[in-house]
PDB file of C-alpha atoms in Angstrom:
ATOM      1  CA  MET M 283      48.898 -54.237-287.041  1.00 91.00           C
ATOM      2  CA  LYS M 284      50.403 -55.417-283.729  1.00 94.00           C
ATOM      3  CA  ARG M 285      51.720 -51.915-283.063  1.00 96.00           C
ATOM      4  CA  ILE M 286      48.263 -50.414-283.671  1.00 96.00           C
ATOM      5  CA  ILE M 287      46.621 -52.859-281.273  1.00 95.00           C
ATOM      6  CA  SER M 288      49.300 -52.145-278.678  1.00 97.00           C
ATOM      7  CA  LEU M 289      48.777 -48.393-279.003  1.00 97.00           C
ATOM      8  CA  ILE M 290      44.997 -48.761-278.735  1.00 97.00           C
ATOM      9  CA  LYS M 291      45.432 -50.734-275.499  1.00 97.00           C
ATOM     10  CA  ARG M 292      47.824 -48.080-274.226  1.00 97.00           C
ATOM     11  CA  LEU M 293      45.350 -45.297-275.014  1.00 97.00           C
ATOM     12  CA  ASN M 294      42.608 -47.221-273.201  1.00 97.00           C
ATOM     13  CA  PHE M 295      44.889 -47.455-270.183  1.00 94.00           C
ATOM     14  CA  LEU M 296      45.518 -43.701-270.359  1.00 94.00           C
ATOM     15  CA  GLY M 297      41.771 -43.058-270.226  1.00 93.00           C
ATOM     16  CA  TYR M 298      40.776 -42.599-273.843  1.00 96.00           C
ATOM     17  CA  CYS M 299      37.363 -44.103-274.572  1.00 96.00           C
ATOM     18  CA  THR M 300      36.546 -46.210-277.624  1.00 94.00           C
ATOM     19  CA  PHE M 301      34.787 -43.324-279.368  1.00 95.00           C
ATOM     20  CA  GLU M 302      37.847 -41.086-278.955  1.00 95.00           C
ATOM     21  CA  ILE M 303      40.175 -43.747-280.328  1.00 96.00           C
ATOM     22  CA  GLU M 304      37.897 -44.329-283.322  1.00 95.00           C
ATOM     23  CA  SER M 305      37.890 -40.562-283.914  1.00 96.00           C
ATOM     24  CA  ILE M 306      41.700 -40.489-283.839  1.00 96.00           C
ATOM     25  CA  ILE M 307      41.835 -43.302-286.392  1.00 96.00           C
ATOM     26  CA  LYS M 308      39.208 -41.584-288.537  1.00 96.00           C
ATOM     27  CA  GLU M 309      41.220 -38.359-288.389  1.00 95.00           C
ATOM     28  CA  ALA M 310      44.259 -40.274-289.659  1.00 96.00           C
ATOM     29  CA  ILE M 311      42.709 -42.243-292.542  1.00 95.00           C
ATOM     30  CA  GLY M 312      39.120 -41.115-292.998  1.00 94.00           C
ATOM     31  CA  ILE M 313      37.495 -44.238-291.538  1.00 91.00           C
ATOM     32  CA  GLY M 314      37.253 -45.491-287.969  1.00 86.00           C
ATOM     33  CA  ILE M 315      38.059 -49.152-288.580  1.00 86.00           C
ATOM     34  CA  ILE M 316      41.482 -50.725-288.886  1.00 89.00           C
ATOM     35  CA  SER M 317      40.873 -53.864-290.912  1.00 89.00           C
ATOM     36  CA  ASN M 318      42.523 -54.282-294.332  1.00 90.00           C
ATOM     37  CA  LEU M 319      44.707 -51.185-294.121  1.00 93.00           C
ATOM     38  CA  SER M 320      47.385 -50.406-296.655  1.00 94.00           C
ATOM     39  CA  SER M 321      50.908 -49.860-295.360  1.00 94.00           C
ATOM     40  CA  ASN M 322      50.510 -46.089-295.783  1.00 95.00           C
ATOM     41  CA  GLN M 323      47.278 -46.141-293.815  1.00 95.00           C
ATOM     42  CA  GLU M 324      48.876 -48.238-291.065  1.00 95.00           C
ATOM     43  CA  LEU M 325      51.720 -45.750-290.794  1.00 96.00           C
ATOM     44  CA  ALA M 326      49.297 -42.809-290.592  1.00 96.00           C
ATOM     45  CA  VAL M 327      47.265 -44.532-287.869  1.00 97.00           C
ATOM     46  CA  ILE M 328      50.404 -45.384-285.888  1.00 97.00           C
ATOM     47  CA  GLU M 329      51.655 -41.797-286.100  1.00 97.00           C
ATOM     48  CA  HIS M 330      48.324 -40.403-284.886  1.00 97.00           C
ATOM     49  CA  LEU M 331      47.971 -42.939-282.076  1.00 97.00           C
ATOM     50  CA  GLU M 332      51.539 -42.243-280.934  1.00 98.00           C
ATOM     51  CA  LEU M 333      50.824 -38.517-280.909  1.00 97.00           C
ATOM     52  CA  TYR M 334      47.768 -38.974-278.713  1.00 97.00           C
ATOM     53  CA  GLU M 335      49.647 -41.413-276.494  1.00 97.00           C
ATOM     54  CA  GLN M 336      52.274 -38.727-275.916  1.00 97.00           C
ATOM     55  CA  LEU M 337      49.585 -36.135-275.204  1.00 96.00           C
ATOM     56  CA  GLY M 338      47.991 -38.492-272.671  1.00 94.00           C
ATOM     57  CA  LEU M 339      51.327 -39.143-270.984  1.00 94.00           C
ATOM     58  CA  ASN M 340      52.070 -35.423-270.822  1.00 94.00           C
ATOM     59  CA  TYR M 341      48.662 -34.827-269.239  1.00 92.00           C
ATOM     60  CA  LEU M 342      49.267 -37.530-266.629  1.00 90.00           C
ATOM     61  CA  ASN M 343      52.722 -36.181-265.823  1.00 89.00           C
ATOM     62  CA  THR M 344      51.384 -32.654-265.442  1.00 91.00           C
ATOM     63  CA  TYR M 345      48.283 -33.362-263.360  1.00 89.00           C
ATOM     64  CA  SER M 346      49.163 -36.452-261.327  1.00 81.00           C
ATOM     65  CA  LYS M 347      51.510 -34.681-258.939  1.00 68.00           C
TER      66      LYS M 347
END
């Protein structure tokens, strides 16, 4: 769960709004809340959040020059 919280904070820093983050989580597991997740659900959420973190970083690297 700590990794998920860390990734959510990172996405906020990169400019993702709460609605977008909830949508990413919902895309991963079908619901937009992260309480009482199974280990498989946690892994799916982490993978999706990491993907969007990488996309955000790529965007910043491309357009912040």
